[in-house]
Amino acid sequence: DVLDELLPNIIHVGGYFRMRLMDLARQFGFIKEVRGLGLMIGVELEFPGKQVVLDCIEKGLLINCTHSTVLRALPPYIMTETEVDRAITILKAVFKKTKAPQA
């Protein structure tokens, strides 16, 4: 019953979050893919994301990294668009400083 109430927000905010991440993918060529369902979202990078995670945590954004190159966000179901915007601002700042390793 609780999820039935939250599902519209999960779908709406999850779609908004993915849209904003796709905007970042167009700005930063090292983002290979944005994928997810609802609020479980992954951003695949061309390089290991450990330092990105550490930099985000330092700025107050809690994310993790799976399979070495996939940044994963698992925010609470009550997340708002305003909080998504704050997360995107942090990610953009971190990505601007990120240097993709040379092959």
Coordinates of N, CA and C in Angstrom, one line a residue:
D1 N 0.8 -1.2 0.0 CA 0.0 0.0 0.0 C 0.9 1.3 0.0
V2 N 2.0 1.2 0.8 CA 2.8 2.4 0.9 C 3.5 2.7 -0.5
L3 N 3.9 1.6 -1.2 CA 4.5 1.8 -2.5 C 3.6 2.3 -3.5
D4 N 2.3 1.9 -3.4 CA 1.3 2.4 -4.3 C 1.2 3.9 -4.3
E5 N 1.3 4.5 -3.1 CA 1.3 5.9 -2.9 C 2.6 6.6 -3.4
L6 N 3.7 5.9 -3.3 CA 5.0 6.5 -3.7 C 5.3 6.3 -5.2
L7 N 4.7 5.3 -5.8 CA 5.1 5.0 -7.1 C 5.0 6.1 -8.1
P8 N 4.0 7.0 -8.1 CA 4.0 8.1 -9.1 C 5.2 9.0 -8.9
N9 N 5.6 9.3 -7.7 CA 6.8 10.1 -7.4 C 8.0 9.4 -7.9
I10 N 8.1 8.1 -7.6 CA 9.3 7.3 -8.1 C 9.5 7.4 -9.6
I11 N 8.4 7.2 -10.3 CA 8.4 7.2 -11.8 C 8.7 8.6 -12.3
H12 N 8.1 9.6 -11.7 CA 8.3 11.0 -12.2 C 9.7 11.5 -11.9
V13 N 10.1 11.4 -10.6 CA 11.5 11.9 -10.2 C 12.6 11.0 -10.9
G14 N 12.4 9.7 -11.0 CA 13.3 8.9 -11.7 C 13.5 9.3 -13.1
G15 N 12.4 9.6 -13.8 CA 12.5 10.0 -15.2 C 13.2 11.4 -15.3
Y16 N 12.9 12.3 -14.4 CA 13.6 13.6 -14.3 C 15.1 13.4 -14.1
F17 N 15.5 12.5 -13.1 CA 16.9 12.3 -12.8 C 17.6 11.7 -14.0
R18 N 17.0 10.8 -14.7 CA 17.7 10.2 -15.9 C 17.8 11.2 -17.0
M19 N 16.8 12.1 -17.2 CA 16.9 13.2 -18.2 C 18.0 14.1 -17.9
R20 N 18.2 14.5 -16.6 CA 19.3 15.4 -16.2 C 20.6 14.7 -16.4
L21 N 20.7 13.4 -16.1 CA 22.0 12.7 -16.3 C 22.3 12.6 -17.8
M22 N 21.3 12.4 -18.6 CA 21.5 12.4 -20.1 C 22.1 13.7 -20.6
D23 N 21.6 14.8 -20.0 CA 22.2 16.1 -20.3 C 23.7 16.1 -20.0
L24 N 24.0 15.6 -18.8 CA 25.5 15.5 -18.5 C 26.2 14.6 -19.5
A25 N 25.6 13.5 -19.9 CA 26.3 12.6 -20.9 C 26.6 13.3 -22.2
R26 N 25.7 14.3 -22.6 CA 26.0 15.1 -23.8 C 27.2 16.0 -23.6
Q27 N 27.4 16.4 -22.3 CA 28.5 17.4 -22.0 C 29.8 16.7 -21.8
F28 N 29.8 15.5 -21.3 CA 31.0 14.8 -20.9 C 31.1 13.5 -21.7
G29 N 32.0 13.5 -22.6 CA 32.2 12.3 -23.5 C 32.6 11.0 -22.8
F30 N 33.1 11.1 -21.6 CA 33.5 9.9 -20.9 C 32.3 9.1 -20.3
I31 N 31.1 9.7 -20.4 CA 29.9 8.9 -19.9 C 29.4 8.1 -21.1
K32 N 29.5 6.8 -20.9 CA 29.1 5.8 -21.9 C 27.6 5.6 -22.0
E33 N 27.0 5.5 -20.8 CA 25.5 5.2 -20.8 C 24.9 5.6 -19.5
V34 N 23.6 6.0 -19.6 CA 22.8 6.2 -18.4 C 21.7 5.2 -18.5
R35 N 21.4 4.5 -17.4 CA 20.4 3.5 -17.5 C 19.7 3.4 -16.1
G36 N 18.6 2.8 -16.1 CA 17.9 2.6 -14.8 C 16.4 2.4 -14.9
L37 N 15.8 2.2 -13.8 CA 14.4 2.0 -13.6 C 14.0 2.7 -12.4
G38 N 13.0 3.6 -12.5 CA 12.6 4.3 -11.3 C 13.7 5.1 -10.7
L39 N 14.0 5.0 -9.5 CA 15.1 5.8 -8.9 C 16.4 4.9 -8.7
M40 N 16.5 3.7 -9.3 CA 17.7 3.0 -9.3 C 18.4 3.3 -10.6
I41 N 19.4 4.1 -10.6 CA 20.0 4.6 -11.8 C 21.5 4.4 -11.8
G42 N 22.0 4.0 -13.0 CA 23.5 3.8 -13.2 C 24.0 4.7 -14.3
V43 N 25.2 5.1 -14.1 CA 25.9 5.9 -15.1 C 27.3 5.2 -15.4
E44 N 27.4 4.7 -16.6 CA 28.6 4.0 -16.9 C 29.6 4.9 -17.5
L45 N 30.8 4.9 -16.9 CA 31.9 5.7 -17.3 C 32.9 4.9 -18.2
E46 N 33.8 5.6 -18.9 CA 34.8 4.9 -19.7 C 36.0 4.5 -18.8
F47 N 36.0 4.8 -17.5 CA 37.2 4.5 -16.7 C 36.6 4.2 -15.3
P48 N 37.5 3.7 -14.4 CA 37.0 3.4 -13.0 C 36.5 4.7 -12.3
G49 N 35.4 4.5 -11.6 CA 34.7 5.6 -11.0 C 35.0 5.9 -9.5
K50 N 36.0 5.2 -8.9 CA 36.2 5.3 -7.5 C 36.5 6.7 -7.1
Q51 N 37.3 7.4 -7.8 CA 37.7 8.8 -7.4 C 36.5 9.7 -7.6
V52 N 35.6 9.5 -8.6 CA 34.4 10.3 -8.7 C 33.5 10.1 -7.5
V53 N 33.4 8.9 -7.0 CA 32.6 8.6 -5.8 C 33.1 9.3 -4.6
L54 N 34.5 9.2 -4.4 CA 35.1 9.9 -3.3 C 34.9 11.4 -3.4
D55 N 35.0 12.0 -4.6 CA 34.9 13.4 -4.7 C 33.4 13.9 -4.5
C56 N 32.5 13.0 -4.9 CA 31.0 13.3 -4.7 C 30.7 13.3 -3.2
I57 N 31.2 12.2 -2.5 CA 31.0 12.1 -1.1 C 31.5 13.3 -0.3
E58 N 32.7 13.8 -0.7 CA 33.3 15.0 -0.1 C 32.4 16.2 -0.3
K59 N 31.6 16.3 -1.4 CA 30.7 17.4 -1.6 C 29.3 17.1 -1.1
G60 N 29.1 16.0 -0.5 CA 27.8 15.7 0.2 C 26.8 14.9 -0.6
L61 N 27.3 14.2 -1.7 CA 26.5 13.3 -2.5 C 26.9 11.9 -2.3
L62 N 26.0 11.1 -1.8 CA 26.3 9.7 -1.5 C 25.9 8.8 -2.7
I63 N 26.9 8.3 -3.4 CA 26.7 7.4 -4.5 C 27.7 6.3 -4.3
N64 N 27.6 5.2 -5.1 CA 28.7 4.2 -5.1 C 29.0 3.8 -6.5
C65 N 30.0 2.8 -6.6 CA 30.4 2.4 -7.9 C 30.4 0.9 -7.9
T66 N 29.8 0.3 -9.0 CA 29.7 -1.1 -9.1 C 30.5 -1.5 -10.4
H67 N 30.9 -2.7 -10.5 CA 31.7 -3.2 -11.7 C 32.8 -2.2 -12.1
S68 N 33.3 -1.5 -11.1 CA 34.5 -0.6 -11.3 C 34.1 0.7 -12.1
T69 N 33.2 0.6 -13.0 CA 32.9 1.8 -13.9 C 31.5 2.3 -13.9
V70 N 30.6 1.8 -13.1 CA 29.2 2.2 -13.1 C 28.9 2.9 -11.8
L71 N 28.7 4.2 -11.9 CA 28.2 5.0 -10.7 C 26.8 4.6 -10.5
R72 N 26.4 4.4 -9.3 CA 25.0 4.0 -9.0 C 24.4 4.9 -7.9
A73 N 23.2 5.3 -8.2 CA 22.4 6.1 -7.3 C 21.2 5.3 -6.9
L74 N 21.0 5.2 -5.6 CA 19.9 4.5 -5.0 C 19.2 5.5 -4.0
P75 N 18.7 6.6 -4.4 CA 18.1 7.6 -3.5 C 16.8 7.1 -2.9
P76 N 16.4 7.7 -1.8 CA 15.1 7.3 -1.2 C 13.9 7.6 -2.1
Y77 N 12.9 6.9 -1.9 CA 11.7 7.0 -2.8 C 11.0 8.4 -2.7
I78 N 11.4 9.1 -1.7 CA 10.7 10.4 -1.5 C 11.6 11.6 -2.0
M79 N 12.6 11.2 -2.8 CA 13.4 12.3 -3.4 C 12.6 13.2 -4.3
T80 N 13.0 14.5 -4.3 CA 12.3 15.5 -5.1 C 13.2 16.0 -6.2
E81 N 12.6 16.7 -7.1 CA 13.3 17.3 -8.3 C 14.4 18.3 -7.8
T82 N 14.1 19.0 -6.7 CA 15.1 19.9 -6.1 C 16.3 19.2 -5.7
E83 N 16.1 18.0 -5.0 CA 17.2 17.2 -4.6 C 18.0 16.6 -5.8
V84 N 17.3 16.3 -6.8 CA 17.9 15.8 -8.1 C 18.8 16.9 -8.6
D85 N 18.3 18.1 -8.7 CA 19.1 19.3 -9.2 C 20.3 19.5 -8.4
R86 N 20.2 19.3 -7.0 CA 21.4 19.4 -6.2 C 22.5 18.4 -6.5
A87 N 22.0 17.1 -6.7 CA 22.9 16.0 -7.1 C 23.5 16.3 -8.4
I88 N 22.8 16.8 -9.4 CA 23.3 17.1 -10.7 C 24.4 18.2 -10.6
T89 N 24.1 19.2 -9.8 CA 25.1 20.3 -9.6 C 26.4 19.7 -9.1
I90 N 26.4 18.8 -8.1 CA 27.6 18.2 -7.5 C 28.3 17.3 -8.6
L91 N 27.5 16.5 -9.3 CA 28.1 15.6 -10.3 C 28.8 16.4 -11.4
K92 N 28.1 17.5 -11.8 CA 28.7 18.3 -12.9 C 30.0 18.9 -12.4
A93 N 30.1 19.4 -11.2 CA 31.3 20.0 -10.6 C 32.4 19.0 -10.6
V94 N 32.1 17.8 -10.1 CA 33.1 16.7 -10.1 C 33.5 16.3 -11.5
F95 N 32.6 16.1 -12.4 CA 32.9 15.8 -13.8 C 33.8 16.8 -14.4
K96 N 33.6 18.1 -14.1 CA 34.4 19.1 -14.7 C 35.9 19.0 -14.3
K97 N 36.1 18.5 -13.1 CA 37.5 18.3 -12.6 C 38.1 16.9 -13.0
T98 N 37.2 16.0 -13.5 CA 37.6 14.7 -13.8 C 38.4 14.6 -15.1
K99 N 39.5 14.0 -15.1 CA 40.3 13.7 -16.2 C 40.3 12.2 -16.6
A100 N 39.7 11.9 -17.7 CA 39.7 10.5 -18.1 C 41.1 10.0 -18.3
P101 N 41.5 8.8 -17.7 CA 42.8 8.3 -18.0 C 43.0 8.0 -19.5
Q102 N 44.2 8.3 -19.9 CA 44.6 8.1 -21.3 C 44.9 6.6 -21.5
A103 N 44.5 6.1 -22.6 CA 44.7 4.7 -22.9 C 46.1 4.4 -23.4

